[in-house]
Short mmCIF file of C-alpha atoms in Angstrom, two decimals:
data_model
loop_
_atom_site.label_atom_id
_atom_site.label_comp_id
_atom_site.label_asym_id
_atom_site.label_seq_id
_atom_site.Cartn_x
_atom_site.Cartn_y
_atom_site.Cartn_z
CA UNK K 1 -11.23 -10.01 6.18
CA UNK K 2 -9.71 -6.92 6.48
CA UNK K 3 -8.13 -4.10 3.67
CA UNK K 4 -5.95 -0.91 5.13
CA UNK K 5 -6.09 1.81 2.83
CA UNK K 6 -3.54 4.54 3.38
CA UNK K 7 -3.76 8.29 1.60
CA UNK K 8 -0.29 9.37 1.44
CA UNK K 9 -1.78 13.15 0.90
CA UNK K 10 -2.15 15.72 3.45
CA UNK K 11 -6.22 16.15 1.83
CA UNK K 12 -7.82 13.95 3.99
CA UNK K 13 -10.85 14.06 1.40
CA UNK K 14 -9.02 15.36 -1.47
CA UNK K 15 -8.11 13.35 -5.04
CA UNK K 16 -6.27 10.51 -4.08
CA UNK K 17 -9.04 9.54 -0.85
CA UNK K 18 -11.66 9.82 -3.85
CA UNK K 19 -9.73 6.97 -5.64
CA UNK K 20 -9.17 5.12 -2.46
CA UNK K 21 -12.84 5.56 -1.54
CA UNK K 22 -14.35 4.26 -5.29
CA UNK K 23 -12.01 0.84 -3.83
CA UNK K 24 -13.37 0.94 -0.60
CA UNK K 25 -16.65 1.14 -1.93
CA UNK K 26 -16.37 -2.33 -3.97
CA UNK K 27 -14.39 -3.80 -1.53
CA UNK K 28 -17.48 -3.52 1.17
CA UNK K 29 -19.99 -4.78 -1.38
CA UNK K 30 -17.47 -7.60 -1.26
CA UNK K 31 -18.12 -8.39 2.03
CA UNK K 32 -14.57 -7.07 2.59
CA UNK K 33 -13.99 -4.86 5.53
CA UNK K 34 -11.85 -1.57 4.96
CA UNK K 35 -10.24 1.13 6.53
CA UNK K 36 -8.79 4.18 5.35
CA UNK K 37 -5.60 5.30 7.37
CA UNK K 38 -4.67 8.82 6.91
CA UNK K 39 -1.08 9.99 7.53
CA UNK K 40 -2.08 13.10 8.10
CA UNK K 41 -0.56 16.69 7.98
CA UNK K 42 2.28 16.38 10.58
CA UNK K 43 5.40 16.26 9.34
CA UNK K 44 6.86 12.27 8.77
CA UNK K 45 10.20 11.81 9.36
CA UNK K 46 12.81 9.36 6.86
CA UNK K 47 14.64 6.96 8.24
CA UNK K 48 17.49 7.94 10.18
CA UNK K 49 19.39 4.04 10.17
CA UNK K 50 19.52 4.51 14.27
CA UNK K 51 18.94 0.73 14.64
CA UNK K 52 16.11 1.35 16.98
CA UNK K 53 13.57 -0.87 15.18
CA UNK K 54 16.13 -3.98 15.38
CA UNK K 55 16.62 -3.90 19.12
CA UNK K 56 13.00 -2.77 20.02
CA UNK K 57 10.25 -4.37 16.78
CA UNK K 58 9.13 -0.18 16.63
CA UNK K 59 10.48 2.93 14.72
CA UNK K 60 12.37 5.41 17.50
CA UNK K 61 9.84 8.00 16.34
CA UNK K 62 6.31 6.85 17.76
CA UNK K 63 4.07 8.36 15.52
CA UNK K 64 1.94 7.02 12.32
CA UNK K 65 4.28 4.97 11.24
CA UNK K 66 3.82 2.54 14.67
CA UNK K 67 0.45 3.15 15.09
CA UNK K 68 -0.04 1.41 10.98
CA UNK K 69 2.00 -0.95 12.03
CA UNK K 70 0.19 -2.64 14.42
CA UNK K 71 -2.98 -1.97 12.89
CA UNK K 72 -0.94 -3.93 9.90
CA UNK K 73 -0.33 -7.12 11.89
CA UNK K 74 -4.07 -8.14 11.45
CA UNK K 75 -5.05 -6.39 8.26
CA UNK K 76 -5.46 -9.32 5.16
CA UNK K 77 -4.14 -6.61 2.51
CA UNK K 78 -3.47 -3.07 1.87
CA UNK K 79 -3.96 0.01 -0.93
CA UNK K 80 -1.26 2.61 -0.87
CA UNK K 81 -2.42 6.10 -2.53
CA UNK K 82 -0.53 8.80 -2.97
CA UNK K 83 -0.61 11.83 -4.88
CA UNK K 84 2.13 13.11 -7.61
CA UNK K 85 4.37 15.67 -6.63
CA UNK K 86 6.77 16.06 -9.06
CA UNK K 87 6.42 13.16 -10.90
CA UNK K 88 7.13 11.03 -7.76
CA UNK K 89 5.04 9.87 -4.77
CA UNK K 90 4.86 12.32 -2.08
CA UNK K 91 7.52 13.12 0.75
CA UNK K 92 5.45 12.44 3.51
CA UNK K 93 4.06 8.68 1.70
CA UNK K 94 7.76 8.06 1.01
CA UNK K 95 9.42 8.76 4.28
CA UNK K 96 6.18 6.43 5.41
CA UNK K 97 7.11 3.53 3.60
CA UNK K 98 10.36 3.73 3.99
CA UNK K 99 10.20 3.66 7.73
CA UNK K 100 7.52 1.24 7.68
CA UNK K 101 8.86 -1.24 5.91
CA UNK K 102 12.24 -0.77 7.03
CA UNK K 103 11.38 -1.12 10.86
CA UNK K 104 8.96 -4.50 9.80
CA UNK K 105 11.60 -6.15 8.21
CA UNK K 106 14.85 -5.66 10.52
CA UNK K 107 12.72 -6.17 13.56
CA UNK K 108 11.56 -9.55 12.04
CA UNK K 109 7.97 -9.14 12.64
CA UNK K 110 7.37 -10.22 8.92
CA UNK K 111 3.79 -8.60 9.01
CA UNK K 112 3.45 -7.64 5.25
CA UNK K 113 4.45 -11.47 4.27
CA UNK K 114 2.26 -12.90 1.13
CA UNK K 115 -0.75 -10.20 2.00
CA UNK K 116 -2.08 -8.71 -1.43
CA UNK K 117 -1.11 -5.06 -2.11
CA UNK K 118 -1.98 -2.35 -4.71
CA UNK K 119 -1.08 1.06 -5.62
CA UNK K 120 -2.71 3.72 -6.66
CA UNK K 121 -2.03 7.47 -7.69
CA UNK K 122 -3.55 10.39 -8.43
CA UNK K 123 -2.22 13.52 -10.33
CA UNK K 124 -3.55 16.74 -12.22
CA UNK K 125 -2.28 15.48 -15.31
CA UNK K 126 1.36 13.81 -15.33
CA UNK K 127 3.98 11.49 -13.37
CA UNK K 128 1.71 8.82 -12.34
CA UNK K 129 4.01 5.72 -14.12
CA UNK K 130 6.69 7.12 -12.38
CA UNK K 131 5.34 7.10 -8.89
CA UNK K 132 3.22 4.11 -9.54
CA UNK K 133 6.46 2.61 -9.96
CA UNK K 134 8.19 3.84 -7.08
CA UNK K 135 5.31 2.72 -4.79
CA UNK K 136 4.74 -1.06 -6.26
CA UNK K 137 8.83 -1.50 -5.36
CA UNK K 138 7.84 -1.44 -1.74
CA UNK K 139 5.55 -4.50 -2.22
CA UNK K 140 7.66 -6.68 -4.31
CA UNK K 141 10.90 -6.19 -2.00
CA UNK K 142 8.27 -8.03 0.76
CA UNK K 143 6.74 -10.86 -0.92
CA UNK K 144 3.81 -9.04 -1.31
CA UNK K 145 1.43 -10.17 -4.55
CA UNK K 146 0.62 -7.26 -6.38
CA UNK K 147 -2.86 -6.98 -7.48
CA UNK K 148 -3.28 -5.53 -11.08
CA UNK K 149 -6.52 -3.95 -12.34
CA UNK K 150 -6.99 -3.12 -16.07
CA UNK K 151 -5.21 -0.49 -16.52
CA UNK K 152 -2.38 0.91 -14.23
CA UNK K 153 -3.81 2.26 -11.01
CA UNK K 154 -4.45 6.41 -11.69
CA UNK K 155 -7.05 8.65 -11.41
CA UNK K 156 -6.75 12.70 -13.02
CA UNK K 157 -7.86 15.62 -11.89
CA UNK K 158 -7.31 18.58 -9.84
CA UNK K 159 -10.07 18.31 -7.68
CA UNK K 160 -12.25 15.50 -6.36
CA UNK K 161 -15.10 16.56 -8.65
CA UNK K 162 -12.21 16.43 -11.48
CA UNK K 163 -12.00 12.87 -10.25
CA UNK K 164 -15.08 12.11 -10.17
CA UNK K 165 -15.24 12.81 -13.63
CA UNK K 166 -12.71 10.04 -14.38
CA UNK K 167 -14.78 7.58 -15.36
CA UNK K 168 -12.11 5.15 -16.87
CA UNK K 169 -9.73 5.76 -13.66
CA UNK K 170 -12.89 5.13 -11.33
CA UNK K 171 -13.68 2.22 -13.33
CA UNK K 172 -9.86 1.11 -12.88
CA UNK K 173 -10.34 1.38 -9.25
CA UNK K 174 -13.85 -0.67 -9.14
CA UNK K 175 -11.96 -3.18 -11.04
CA UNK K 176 -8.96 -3.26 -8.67
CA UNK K 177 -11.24 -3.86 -5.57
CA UNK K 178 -12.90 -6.55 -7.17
CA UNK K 179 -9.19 -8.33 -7.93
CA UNK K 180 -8.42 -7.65 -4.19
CA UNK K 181 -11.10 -9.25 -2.87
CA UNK K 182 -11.04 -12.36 -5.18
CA UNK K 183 -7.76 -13.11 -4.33
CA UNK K 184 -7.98 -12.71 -0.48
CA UNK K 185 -10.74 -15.06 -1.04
CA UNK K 186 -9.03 -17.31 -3.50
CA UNK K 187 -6.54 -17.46 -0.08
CA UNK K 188 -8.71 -18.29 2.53
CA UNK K 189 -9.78 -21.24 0.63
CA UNK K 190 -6.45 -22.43 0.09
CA UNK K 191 -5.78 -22.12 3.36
CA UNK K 192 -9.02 -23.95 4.56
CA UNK K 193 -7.85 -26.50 2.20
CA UNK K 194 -4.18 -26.70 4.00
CA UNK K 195 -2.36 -25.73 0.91
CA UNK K 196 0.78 -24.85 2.94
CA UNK K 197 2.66 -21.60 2.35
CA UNK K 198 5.68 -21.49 0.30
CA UNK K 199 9.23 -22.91 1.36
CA UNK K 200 10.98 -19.72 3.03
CA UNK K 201 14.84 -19.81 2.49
CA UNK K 202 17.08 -17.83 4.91
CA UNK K 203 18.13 -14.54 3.09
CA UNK K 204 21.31 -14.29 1.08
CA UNK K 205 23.18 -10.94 0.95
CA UNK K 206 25.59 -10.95 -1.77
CA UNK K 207 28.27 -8.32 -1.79
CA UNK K 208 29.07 -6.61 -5.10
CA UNK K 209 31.83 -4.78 -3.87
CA UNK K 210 35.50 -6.17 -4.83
#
């Protein structure tokens, strides 16, 4: 089994990597294979509505947000981190998301379906409800189960040896990996089992305009 990490910061080994790292960590003494996917420093485009994704299955831009995407398809569960920036996830995390989710879901490929998901944040000192928030919406929307730790998922500091320092947050994020990899297990066996997947119904869209 496999866990994608992605650090929504341009710091490849800056605060929020520390935090995904401490989950990486337990995940591998799991027995739980990780990766951590960095988005990088280029510049991430939003979505533009062009309709590429539902004629083609991939984004019209070809950059990060294709290559996660089929790295996604045989990934078991994923940790998105990002930092705050103004008591919101960052730009380039959010214009991620957005097109990755987006382009998975009109182009039907469905690759995010009932795989276990957690957030996590980092900030100096405040905002992380608020983009913790923001971030779980993109799971829930996907029939994703959210994986909780103890606490919400944050880590504070302004460096990584700030971090570092976090001892509860750290602890939150030990925690988290260990929830992550009991329920991938917990899924496995019920698959092994042949406890079927839910009952999918075909999507209503209900209008509110009148």
């Amino acid at each position: 089994m496999k866990v994608l990490l992605v650090n929504g910061s341009p710091h490849a080994k800056g605060c929020t990597y520390t935090a995904l790292a401490e989950v990486a960590k337990t995940l591998n003494e799991e027995h739980i294979t990780t990766e951590i996917f960095q988005i990088g420093t280029k510049p991430v485009s939003g979505c533009i509505a062009c309709g590429h994704c539902q004629k083609y299955g991939t984004c019209v831009f070809d950059d990060c947000v294709n290559e996660f995407v089929a790295l996604a398809k045989d990934a078991d569960g994923f940790v998105f981190g990002s930092p705050v920036h103004y008591a919101a996830a960052s730009g380039a995390i959010t214009s991620f998301l957005d097109r990755v989710f987006y382009s998975n879901a009109s182009s039907g490929q469905n690759v995010f379906y009932l795989k276990p998901a957690a957030c996590v944040v980092s900030a100096r000192r405040a905002g992380t409800t608020a983009a913790f928030e923001q971030l779980n919406k993109y799971l829930t929307i996907s029939e994703m189960p959210v994986i909780s730790s103890r606490y919400w998922n944050m880590v504070h500091g302004i460096s990584p040896d700030d971090v570092k320092k976090d001892l509860e947050g750290l602890q939150v994020m030990r925690i988290l990996g260990r929830n992550i990899a009991w329920f991938l297990k917990c899924k496995e066996a019920g698959i092994k089992a042949g406890i079927p997947f839910p009952k999918q119904e075909e999507h209503i869209a209900t209008n509110f305009v009148r």
